[in-house]
Every structure is written in C-alpha cells, then in structure tokens.
Coordinates of C-alpha atoms and ligand atoms in Angstrom, one line a residue:
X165 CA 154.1 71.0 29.4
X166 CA 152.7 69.9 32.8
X167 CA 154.1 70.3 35.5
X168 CA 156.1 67.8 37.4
X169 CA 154.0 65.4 39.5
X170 CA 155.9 62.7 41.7
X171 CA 154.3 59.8 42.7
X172 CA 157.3 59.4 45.4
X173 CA 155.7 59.4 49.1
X174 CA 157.3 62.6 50.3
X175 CA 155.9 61.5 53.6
X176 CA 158.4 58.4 54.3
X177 CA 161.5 60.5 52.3
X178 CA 160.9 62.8 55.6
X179 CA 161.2 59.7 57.5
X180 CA 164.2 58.1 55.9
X181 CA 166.0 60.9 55.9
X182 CA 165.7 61.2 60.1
X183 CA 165.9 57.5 60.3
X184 CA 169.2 58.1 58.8
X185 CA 170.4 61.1 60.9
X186 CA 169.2 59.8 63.6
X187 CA 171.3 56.3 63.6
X188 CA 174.4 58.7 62.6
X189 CA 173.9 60.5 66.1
X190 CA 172.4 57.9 67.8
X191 CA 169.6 59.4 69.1
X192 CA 167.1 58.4 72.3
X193 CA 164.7 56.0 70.7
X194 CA 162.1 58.2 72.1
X195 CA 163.1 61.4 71.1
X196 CA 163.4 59.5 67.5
X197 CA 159.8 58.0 67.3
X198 CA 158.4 61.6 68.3
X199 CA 159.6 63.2 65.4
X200 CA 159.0 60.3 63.4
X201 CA 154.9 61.8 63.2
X202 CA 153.4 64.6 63.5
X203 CA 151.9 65.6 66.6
X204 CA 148.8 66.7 65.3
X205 CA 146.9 67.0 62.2
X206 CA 143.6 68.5 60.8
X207 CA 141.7 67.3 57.9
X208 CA 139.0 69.5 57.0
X209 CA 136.0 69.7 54.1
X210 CA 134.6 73.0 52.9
X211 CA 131.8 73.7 51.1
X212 CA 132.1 76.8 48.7
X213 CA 129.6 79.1 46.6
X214 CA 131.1 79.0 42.9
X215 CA 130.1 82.2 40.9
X216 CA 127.6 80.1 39.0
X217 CA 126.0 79.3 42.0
X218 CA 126.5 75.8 42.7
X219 CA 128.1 74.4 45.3
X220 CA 131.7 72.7 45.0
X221 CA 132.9 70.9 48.3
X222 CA 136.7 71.6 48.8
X223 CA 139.5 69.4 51.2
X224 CA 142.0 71.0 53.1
X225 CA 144.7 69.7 55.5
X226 CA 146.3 71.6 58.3
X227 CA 149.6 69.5 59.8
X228 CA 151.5 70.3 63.1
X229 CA 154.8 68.6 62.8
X230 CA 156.8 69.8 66.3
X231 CA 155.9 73.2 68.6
X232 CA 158.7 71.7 71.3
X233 CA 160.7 75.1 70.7
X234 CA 157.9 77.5 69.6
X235 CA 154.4 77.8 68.0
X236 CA 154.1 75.5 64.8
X237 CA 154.7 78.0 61.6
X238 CA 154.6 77.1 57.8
X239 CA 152.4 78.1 54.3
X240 CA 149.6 76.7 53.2
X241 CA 149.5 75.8 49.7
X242 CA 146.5 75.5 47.0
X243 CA 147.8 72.9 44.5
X244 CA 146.0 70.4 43.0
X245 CA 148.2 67.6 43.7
X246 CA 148.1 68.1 47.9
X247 CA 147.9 64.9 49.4
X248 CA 148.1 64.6 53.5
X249 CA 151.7 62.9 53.5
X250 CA 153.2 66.0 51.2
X251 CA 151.9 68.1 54.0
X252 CA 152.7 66.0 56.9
X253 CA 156.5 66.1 54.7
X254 CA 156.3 69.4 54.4
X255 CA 155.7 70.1 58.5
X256 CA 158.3 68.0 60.0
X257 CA 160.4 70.2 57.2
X258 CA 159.4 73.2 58.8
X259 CA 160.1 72.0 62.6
X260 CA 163.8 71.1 60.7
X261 CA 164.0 74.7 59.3
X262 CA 163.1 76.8 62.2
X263 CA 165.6 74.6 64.5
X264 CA 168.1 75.3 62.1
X265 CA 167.9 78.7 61.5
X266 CA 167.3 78.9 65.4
X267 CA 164.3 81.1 65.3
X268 CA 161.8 80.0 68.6
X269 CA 159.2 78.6 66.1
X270 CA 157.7 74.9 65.3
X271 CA 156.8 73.2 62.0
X272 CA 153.5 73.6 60.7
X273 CA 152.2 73.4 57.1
X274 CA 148.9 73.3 55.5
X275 CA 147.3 72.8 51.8
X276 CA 143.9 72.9 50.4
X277 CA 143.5 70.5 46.9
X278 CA 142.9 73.1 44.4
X279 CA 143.6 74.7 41.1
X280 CA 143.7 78.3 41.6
X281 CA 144.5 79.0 38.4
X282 CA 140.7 78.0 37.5
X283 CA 139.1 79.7 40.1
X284 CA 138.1 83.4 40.0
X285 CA 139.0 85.8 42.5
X286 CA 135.6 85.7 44.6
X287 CA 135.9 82.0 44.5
X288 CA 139.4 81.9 46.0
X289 CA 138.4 84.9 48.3
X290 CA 135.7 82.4 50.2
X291 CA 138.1 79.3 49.8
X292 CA 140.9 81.7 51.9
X293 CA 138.1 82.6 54.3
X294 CA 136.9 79.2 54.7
X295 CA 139.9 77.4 55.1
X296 CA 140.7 79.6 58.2
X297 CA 137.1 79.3 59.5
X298 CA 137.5 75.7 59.6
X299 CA 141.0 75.4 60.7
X300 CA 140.9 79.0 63.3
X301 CA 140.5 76.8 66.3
X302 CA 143.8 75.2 65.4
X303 CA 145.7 78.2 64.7
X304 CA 146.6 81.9 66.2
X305 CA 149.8 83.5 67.0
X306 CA 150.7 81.2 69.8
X307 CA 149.8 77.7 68.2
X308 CA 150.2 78.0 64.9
X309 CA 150.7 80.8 62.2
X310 CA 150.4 80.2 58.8
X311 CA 152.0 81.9 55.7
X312 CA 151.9 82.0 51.6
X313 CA 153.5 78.7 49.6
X314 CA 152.8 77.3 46.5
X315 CA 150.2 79.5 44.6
X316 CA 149.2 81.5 48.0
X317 CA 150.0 85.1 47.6
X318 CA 149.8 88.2 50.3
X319 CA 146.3 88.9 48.8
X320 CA 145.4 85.2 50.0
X321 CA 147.2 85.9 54.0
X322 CA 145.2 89.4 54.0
X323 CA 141.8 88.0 53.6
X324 CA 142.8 84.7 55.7
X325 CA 144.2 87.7 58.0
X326 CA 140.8 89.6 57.9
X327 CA 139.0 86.2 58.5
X328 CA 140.9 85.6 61.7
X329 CA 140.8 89.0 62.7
X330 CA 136.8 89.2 62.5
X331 CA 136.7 85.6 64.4
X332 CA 138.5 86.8 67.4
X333 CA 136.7 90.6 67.5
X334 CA 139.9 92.1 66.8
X335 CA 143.1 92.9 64.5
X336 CA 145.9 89.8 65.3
X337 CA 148.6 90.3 62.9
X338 CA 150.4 88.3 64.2
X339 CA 148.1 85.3 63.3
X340 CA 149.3 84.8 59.6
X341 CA 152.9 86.0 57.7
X342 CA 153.7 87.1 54.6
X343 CA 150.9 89.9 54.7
X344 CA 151.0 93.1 52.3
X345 CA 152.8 95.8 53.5
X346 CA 149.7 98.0 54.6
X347 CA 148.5 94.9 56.7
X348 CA 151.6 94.7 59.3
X349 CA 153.3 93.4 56.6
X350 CA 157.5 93.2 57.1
X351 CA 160.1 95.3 54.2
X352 CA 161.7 92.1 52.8
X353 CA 159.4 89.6 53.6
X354 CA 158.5 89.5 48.9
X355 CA 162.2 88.2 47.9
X356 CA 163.1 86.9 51.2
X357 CA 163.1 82.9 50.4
X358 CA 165.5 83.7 47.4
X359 CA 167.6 86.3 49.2
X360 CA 168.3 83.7 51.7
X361 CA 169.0 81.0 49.0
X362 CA 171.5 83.3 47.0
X363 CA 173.5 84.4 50.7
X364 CA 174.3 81.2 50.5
X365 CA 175.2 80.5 47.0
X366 CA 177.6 83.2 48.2
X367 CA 179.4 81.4 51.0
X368 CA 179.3 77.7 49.0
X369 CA 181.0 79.3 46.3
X370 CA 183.3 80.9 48.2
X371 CA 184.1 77.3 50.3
X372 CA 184.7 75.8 46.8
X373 CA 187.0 78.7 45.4
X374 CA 184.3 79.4 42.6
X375 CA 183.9 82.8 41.2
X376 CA 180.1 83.6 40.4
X377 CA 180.4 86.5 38.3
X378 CA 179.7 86.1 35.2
X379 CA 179.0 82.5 36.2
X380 CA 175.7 80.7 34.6
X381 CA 172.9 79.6 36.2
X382 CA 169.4 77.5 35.0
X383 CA 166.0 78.4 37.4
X384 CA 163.7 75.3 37.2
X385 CA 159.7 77.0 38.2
X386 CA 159.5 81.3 38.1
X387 CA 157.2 81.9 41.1
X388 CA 158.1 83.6 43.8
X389 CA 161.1 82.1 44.8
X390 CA 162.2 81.6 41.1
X391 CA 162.1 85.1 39.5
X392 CA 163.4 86.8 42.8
X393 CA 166.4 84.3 42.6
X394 CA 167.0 85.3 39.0
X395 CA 166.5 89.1 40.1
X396 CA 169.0 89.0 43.0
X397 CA 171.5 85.9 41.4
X398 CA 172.0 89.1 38.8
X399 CA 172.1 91.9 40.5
X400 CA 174.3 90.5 43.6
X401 CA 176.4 87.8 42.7
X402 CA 176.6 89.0 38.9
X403 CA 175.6 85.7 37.6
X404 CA 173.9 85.4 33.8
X405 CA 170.3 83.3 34.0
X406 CA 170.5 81.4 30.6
X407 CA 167.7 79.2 31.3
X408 CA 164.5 79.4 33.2
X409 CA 161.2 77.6 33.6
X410 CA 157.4 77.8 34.7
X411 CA 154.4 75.3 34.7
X412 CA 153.9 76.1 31.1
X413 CA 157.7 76.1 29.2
X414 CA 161.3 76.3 29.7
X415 CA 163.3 78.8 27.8
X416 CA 167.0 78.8 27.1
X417 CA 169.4 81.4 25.2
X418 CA 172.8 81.2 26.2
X419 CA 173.5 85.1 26.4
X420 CA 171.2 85.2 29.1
X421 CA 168.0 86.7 30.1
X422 CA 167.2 90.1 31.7
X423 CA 165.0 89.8 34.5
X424 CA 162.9 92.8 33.8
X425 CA 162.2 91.8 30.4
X426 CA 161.1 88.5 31.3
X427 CA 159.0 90.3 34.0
X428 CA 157.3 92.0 31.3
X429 CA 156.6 89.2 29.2
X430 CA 155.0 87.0 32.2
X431 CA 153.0 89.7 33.1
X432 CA 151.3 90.2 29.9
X433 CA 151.4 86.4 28.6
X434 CA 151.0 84.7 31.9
X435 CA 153.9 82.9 31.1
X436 CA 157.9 82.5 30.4
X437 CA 157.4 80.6 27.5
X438 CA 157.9 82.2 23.8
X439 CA 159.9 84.4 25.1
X440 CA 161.5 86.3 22.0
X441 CA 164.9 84.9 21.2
X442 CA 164.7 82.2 23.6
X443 CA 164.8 78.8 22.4
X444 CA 162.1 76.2 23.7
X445 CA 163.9 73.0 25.8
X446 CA 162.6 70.4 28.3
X447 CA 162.1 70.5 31.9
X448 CA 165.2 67.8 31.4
X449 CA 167.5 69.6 30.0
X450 CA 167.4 72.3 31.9
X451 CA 168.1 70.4 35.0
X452 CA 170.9 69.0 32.7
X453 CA 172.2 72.3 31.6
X454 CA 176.2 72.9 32.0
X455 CA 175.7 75.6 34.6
X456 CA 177.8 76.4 38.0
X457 CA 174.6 77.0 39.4
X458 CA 170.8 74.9 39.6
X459 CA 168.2 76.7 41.3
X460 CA 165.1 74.0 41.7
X461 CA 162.6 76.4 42.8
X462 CA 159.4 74.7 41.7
X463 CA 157.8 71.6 43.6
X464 CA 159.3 68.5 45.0
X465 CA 160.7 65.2 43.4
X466 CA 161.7 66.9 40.1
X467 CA 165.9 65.6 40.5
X468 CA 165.3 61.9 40.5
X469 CA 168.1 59.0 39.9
X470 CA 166.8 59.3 36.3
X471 CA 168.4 62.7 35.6
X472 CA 171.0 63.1 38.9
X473 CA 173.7 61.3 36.8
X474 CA 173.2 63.9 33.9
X475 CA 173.1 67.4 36.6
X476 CA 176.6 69.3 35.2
X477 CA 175.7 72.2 37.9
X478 CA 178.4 72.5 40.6
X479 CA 176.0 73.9 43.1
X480 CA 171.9 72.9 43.6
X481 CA 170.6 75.7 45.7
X482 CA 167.7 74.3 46.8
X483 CA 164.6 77.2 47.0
X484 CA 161.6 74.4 46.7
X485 CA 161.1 72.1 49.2
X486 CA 161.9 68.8 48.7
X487 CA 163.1 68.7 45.1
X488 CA 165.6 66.0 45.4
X489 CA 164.6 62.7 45.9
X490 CA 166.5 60.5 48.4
X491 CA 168.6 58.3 45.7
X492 CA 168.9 61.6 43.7
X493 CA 171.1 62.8 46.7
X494 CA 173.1 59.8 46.7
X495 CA 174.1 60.1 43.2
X496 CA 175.0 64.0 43.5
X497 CA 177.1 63.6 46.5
X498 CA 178.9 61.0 44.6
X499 CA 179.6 63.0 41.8
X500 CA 180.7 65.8 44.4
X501 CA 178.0 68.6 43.5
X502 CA 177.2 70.4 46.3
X503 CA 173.7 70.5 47.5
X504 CA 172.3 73.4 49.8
X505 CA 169.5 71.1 51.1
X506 CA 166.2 72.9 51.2
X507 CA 165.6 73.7 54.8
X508 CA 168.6 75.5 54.9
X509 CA 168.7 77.3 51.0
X510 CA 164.7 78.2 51.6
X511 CA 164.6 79.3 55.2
X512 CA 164.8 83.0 54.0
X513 CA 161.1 82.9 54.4
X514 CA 160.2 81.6 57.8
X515 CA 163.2 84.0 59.0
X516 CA 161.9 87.0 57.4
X517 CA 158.1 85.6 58.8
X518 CA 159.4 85.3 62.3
X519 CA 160.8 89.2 62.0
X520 CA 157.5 89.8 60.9
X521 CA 156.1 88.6 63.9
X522 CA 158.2 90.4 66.3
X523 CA 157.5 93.6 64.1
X524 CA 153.4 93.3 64.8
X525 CA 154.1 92.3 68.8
X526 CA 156.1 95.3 69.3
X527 CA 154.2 97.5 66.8
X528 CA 157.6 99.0 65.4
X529 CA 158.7 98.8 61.9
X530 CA 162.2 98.4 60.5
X531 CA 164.0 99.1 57.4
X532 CA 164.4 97.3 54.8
X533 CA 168.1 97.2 55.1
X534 CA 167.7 96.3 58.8
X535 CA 165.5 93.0 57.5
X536 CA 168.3 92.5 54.9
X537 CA 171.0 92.7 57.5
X538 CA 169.4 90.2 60.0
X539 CA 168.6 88.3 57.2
X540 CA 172.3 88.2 56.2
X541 CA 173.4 87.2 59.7
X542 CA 170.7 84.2 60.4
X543 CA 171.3 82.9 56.9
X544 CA 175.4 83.2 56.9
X545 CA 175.4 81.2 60.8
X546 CA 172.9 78.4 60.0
X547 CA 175.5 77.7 56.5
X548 CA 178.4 77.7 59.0
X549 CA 176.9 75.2 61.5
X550 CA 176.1 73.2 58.4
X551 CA 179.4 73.1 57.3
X552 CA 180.7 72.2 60.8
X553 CA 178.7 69.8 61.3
X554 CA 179.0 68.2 57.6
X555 CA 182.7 67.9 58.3
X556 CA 182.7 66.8 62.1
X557 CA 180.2 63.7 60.9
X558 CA 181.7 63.5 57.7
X559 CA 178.1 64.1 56.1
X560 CA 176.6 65.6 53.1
X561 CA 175.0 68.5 53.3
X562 CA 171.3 67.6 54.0
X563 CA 172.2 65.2 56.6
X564 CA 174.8 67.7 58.7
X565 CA 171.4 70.4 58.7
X566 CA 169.5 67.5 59.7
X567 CA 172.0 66.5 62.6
X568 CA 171.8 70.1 63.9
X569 CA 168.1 71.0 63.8
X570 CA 167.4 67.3 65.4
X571 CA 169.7 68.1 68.3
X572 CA 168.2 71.6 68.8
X573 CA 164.8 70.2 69.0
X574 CA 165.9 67.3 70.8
X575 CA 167.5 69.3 73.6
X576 CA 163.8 71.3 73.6
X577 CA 161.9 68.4 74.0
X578 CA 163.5 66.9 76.5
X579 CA 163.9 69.8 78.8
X580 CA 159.9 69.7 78.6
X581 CA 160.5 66.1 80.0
X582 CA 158.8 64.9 76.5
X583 CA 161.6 62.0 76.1
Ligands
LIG641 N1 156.2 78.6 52.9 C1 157.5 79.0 53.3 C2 158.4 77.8 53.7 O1 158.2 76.7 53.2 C3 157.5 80.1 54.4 C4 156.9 79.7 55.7 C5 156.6 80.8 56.6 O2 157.0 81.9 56.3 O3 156.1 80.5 57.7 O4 159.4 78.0 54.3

C-alpha cells in the first residue's frame, strides 16, 4: 500500500479556513491579509555526497508563518511529497497552535523533499547538517527553532543541534527541540504530541457523557504520534486498539492489539503489517471502522468527502496535521462527530518543546511528572477555551480554536502597531 498522497492545496485550505474565521469575528482587514501569508520564507538547494560518491542535489524549504508573539517554532519534515504550500500550511498552523495553547512562540515549519527511508545513515547525517548550514542564518533560539516531524527523529535535531552549535562557536540548546535526552533534551518531550491528543480525548468524552474504557479505537499511521497514542489510549483511558496502520498495511482484529507486541513486531519487520492474527484491511476501512474513537495520526488530506459520510467514530482526535480536508469537516459536523481539530489534539509537542526551551535557558531539569503535569494543565485550558468559544459563536470545533488563536495573535500584532 502507499501511502496517502493528496493532491488538495493544503496551502489555500489554511486560507479558507481563516477567511472563514475571520468573517465570523469580523476581523481588521489588515490584521486579516497579514495572516493570510507568510511573513517570510526560505527556499534552499543542497548539494550532498551520496556513499557512492556522486553528488545528488537536494531542495529544502524553511517557512516563517507569524513571530508577532514569540520566535517562529515548528518541525522540519523529510518527506518525499514536500511541496512549498504544505509547508507554508503547515507554518501559519503552527502560529495557530502556539496562540492557542498560549505559549510566547510563532509558527514556523520547514521540509526538505526526501525519502529517508532510501538513504543511509551518513547520507541523512550530511542532509541534517546541510539543511541547517543553509538555513542557520534564518534560525537560532530567538528567530526560529526547529524540531522533529514527519520522518525526523532526535538523532536528526542532535546532529542539526551539533551543526548549529559548531556554526555559532558554542553549545545553543536552545536552537532546535525534541533533542535526546543527553543533549538538553526535556523528560516527556518522546510521547508528548499523543499525550496531549489523549488529555483531550479525556475531556470530549467526558462533554459527551461517553465512557472510554473498554471503548474501541482505529490508529490511521504508527509513527510517533500513532504508537504512543495506542500506548497511552491503553494504559490511561483503558481503551482497546482494534485497528492500526503504517505506510506499508493496516491491520484489524477486533479483540485488540497489545501495544508491546506490536512494538516488537515493527521493530523486527519494519512494519505493522502481517501481524499474527491480525487480519489485513484498507486504509478505507479503517477510517470507516465502527469505533468511539479515530486517531488520524499520519499525514494530511486522508478524511476527504469521499469517506466523511462512511466515518462511524464518535470522536476524530486529530494527532496529524491537517488530515481533514475542508468539505470533510462539513460533512462530520453534520453528522455530529466531534472533531478535536489538529492544532489543538497535536499541540502536545510544541508545548512540551517550549518547556524544553525554558529547561536549556535556565539549565534546570524537571521531572517527568512535572512535564506531565504542566502538560495536563496547558492541554485541559486550551480544550476549555475551545469549547467556550465553539458555543459562544455557535462554531465547530476547528473554527472556535481558530477564533481564539486569531484573536491572541491579533491583539499581539497590533500592540506592535503592525495593523
Ligand atoms: N512538529 C510538531 C508539530 O507539528 C512539533 C513542533 C515543535 O515541537 O516545535 O507541532
């Protein structure tokens, strides 16, 4: 199976979707167009030594989205799909996120087109260390600071780390998140993005009176996100996985699966699929799967209007970005299935990145429970406004997060005199 390429332009959903919050709240025309585009963007083209020495020449995009309330954060992702509008999407997503969780941060993302699964490990090494050589001027902990995403790992930020590092004569950790732990690395930062998605699977199930233990839930993509949703779904809300997915199969058995078996398995065979006494389904029906819970944790565009009016889940907890196209939304809300739009059901990662930041500037450590508790809190609050704000506009999910972050960075901007 491959995996799920869109040809939507994730680029102008980004824009429709403010367009749309934005006539709902009426918003300065100025303020609007500003956060219509990014305000700035680098392309860059890298040569790199392949291990059979000849040269392959690499392109790699950095986007800054908004820094109105802080330096621009975001991952940068090595996919071979990366085009400049998923990234300039994925940015103004970030500037959303960090408003709405209300950490002092921008929106910033960055991709290189790649396969990594292709390249060796010296290959991607130089492609890490290139990519911040060609970008450095751009970035640093008070401009822009990057972190992993799609197929980027903490192996990947510590050499990108070590590049920096070397560039500016000494150790910056706070130049790039989601480091290992023995680079100024924070406790929590690994599960963080699904911990934060399955605190609030917590609170929408308990807004819509539904007991999740025992419940059943489908994972679409077992990355990062994905297996640390299945880990935590089980162990704390006591839900049963019965179907998950990766680039290469989905696998369904409905007495569900166990996640350190599975771990196993993908260790040694690279993959989820073949798992013994799973039965092989399509990317389709999984999404379609009568579950209480859908955890989209792959890439974007994969819900379309195509499958929306078959989706039995009775909460979509968003953990990729972007998975839900714009008419797909319409036909969910319609059918009354709860979404936890992305921005909000991912931000576990940028909040655990930001505590990562103030961990390296102060040079102090904390617990993991600590991370887990702050976590809690800054997850719990940005539901809540959400939820306000959903019912005060009368507004589905996506758009009541999109009402709050605009007016948080609206407020920022113009008390720079921007607009
Ligand atoms: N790539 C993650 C996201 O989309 C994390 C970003 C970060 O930690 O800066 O939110």
């Amino acid at each position: 199976m491959s995996e799920p390429f869109s040809s939507v332009n994730l680029f102008q959903t980004a824009q429709n979707q403010l367009d749309q919050a934005a006539a709902i709240i009426g918003l300065d025309p100025a303020a609007h167009e500003l956060l219509r585009w990014p305000l700035r963007e680098l392309r860059v083209t890298m040569p790199i030594r392949m291990d059979n020495g000849s040269t392959q020449i690499f392109h790699g995009f950095r986007v800054q989205h908004n820094d109105a309330r802080g330096p621009n954060k975001g991952g940068i992702r090595f996919h071979p799909d990366e085009t400049i509008d998923t990234v300039r999407a994925l940015a103004a997503w970030m500037t959303w996120k960090t408003a709405l969780l209300d950490i002092p941060l921008g929106g910033g993302k960055g991709g290189i087109i790649c396969n990594p699964k292709t390249l060796s490990i010296g290959e991607l090494e130089r492609l890490s260390r290139a990519y911040i050589r060609h970008t450095a001027s751009f970035l640093g902990p008070e401009k822009d600071i990057p972190a992993p995403d799609v197929y980027t790992t903490p192996q990947i930020m510590a050499w990108m780390l070590d590049e920096y590092s070397l560039m500016q004569g000494h150790n910056e950790f706070r130049a790039i998140t989601g480091k290992p732990l023995a680079l100024g690395g924070s406790a929590g930062r690994g599960d963080a993005t699904a911990r934060g998605g399955i605190y609030c699977v917590r609170e929408a199930a308990e807004t819509l009176g539904l007991n999740l233990s025992g419940a059943r839930a489908a994972i679409q993509g077992y990355g990062n996100a994905g297996s640390n949703a299945h880990k935590l779904a089980a162990e704390l809300l006591g839900m049963k996985i019965i179907a998950v997915s990766d680039s290469r199969g989905c696998i369904y058995n409905p007495a569900g699966f166990t996640w350190a078996d599975l771990k196993v398995y993908k260790q040694q065979t690279g993959s989820v699929a073949g798992f013994p006494g799973s039965a092989a389904i399509s990317n389709n029906e999984l999404l379609e799967l009568d579950v209480e819970v859908l955890f989209p944790s792959a890439l974007e565009s994969v819900i379309t209007a195509q499958n929306a009016p078959d989706i039995r889940a009775k909460i979509i907890a968003e953990l990729a970005n972007g998975p839900t196209t714009q008419e797909a939304d319409t036909i969910l809300y319609n059918k009354g299935i709860t979404i936890i739009p992305d921005f909000l059901c991912n931000a576990g990662g940028v909040t655990v990145s930001y505590f990562e930041m103030v961990q390296n500037a102060s040079g102090y450590y904390w617990e993991e429970e600590e991370v887990h508790q702050r976590l809690e809190k800054k997850m719990t609050t940005a539901f809540r406004e959400v939820q306000k704000a959903a019912q005060t506009h009368k507004v589905h999910n996506r758009m009541a997060a999109y009402i709050v972050a605009i007016q948080r960075v609206t407020e920022a901007m113009k008390l720079r005199g921007w607009c």
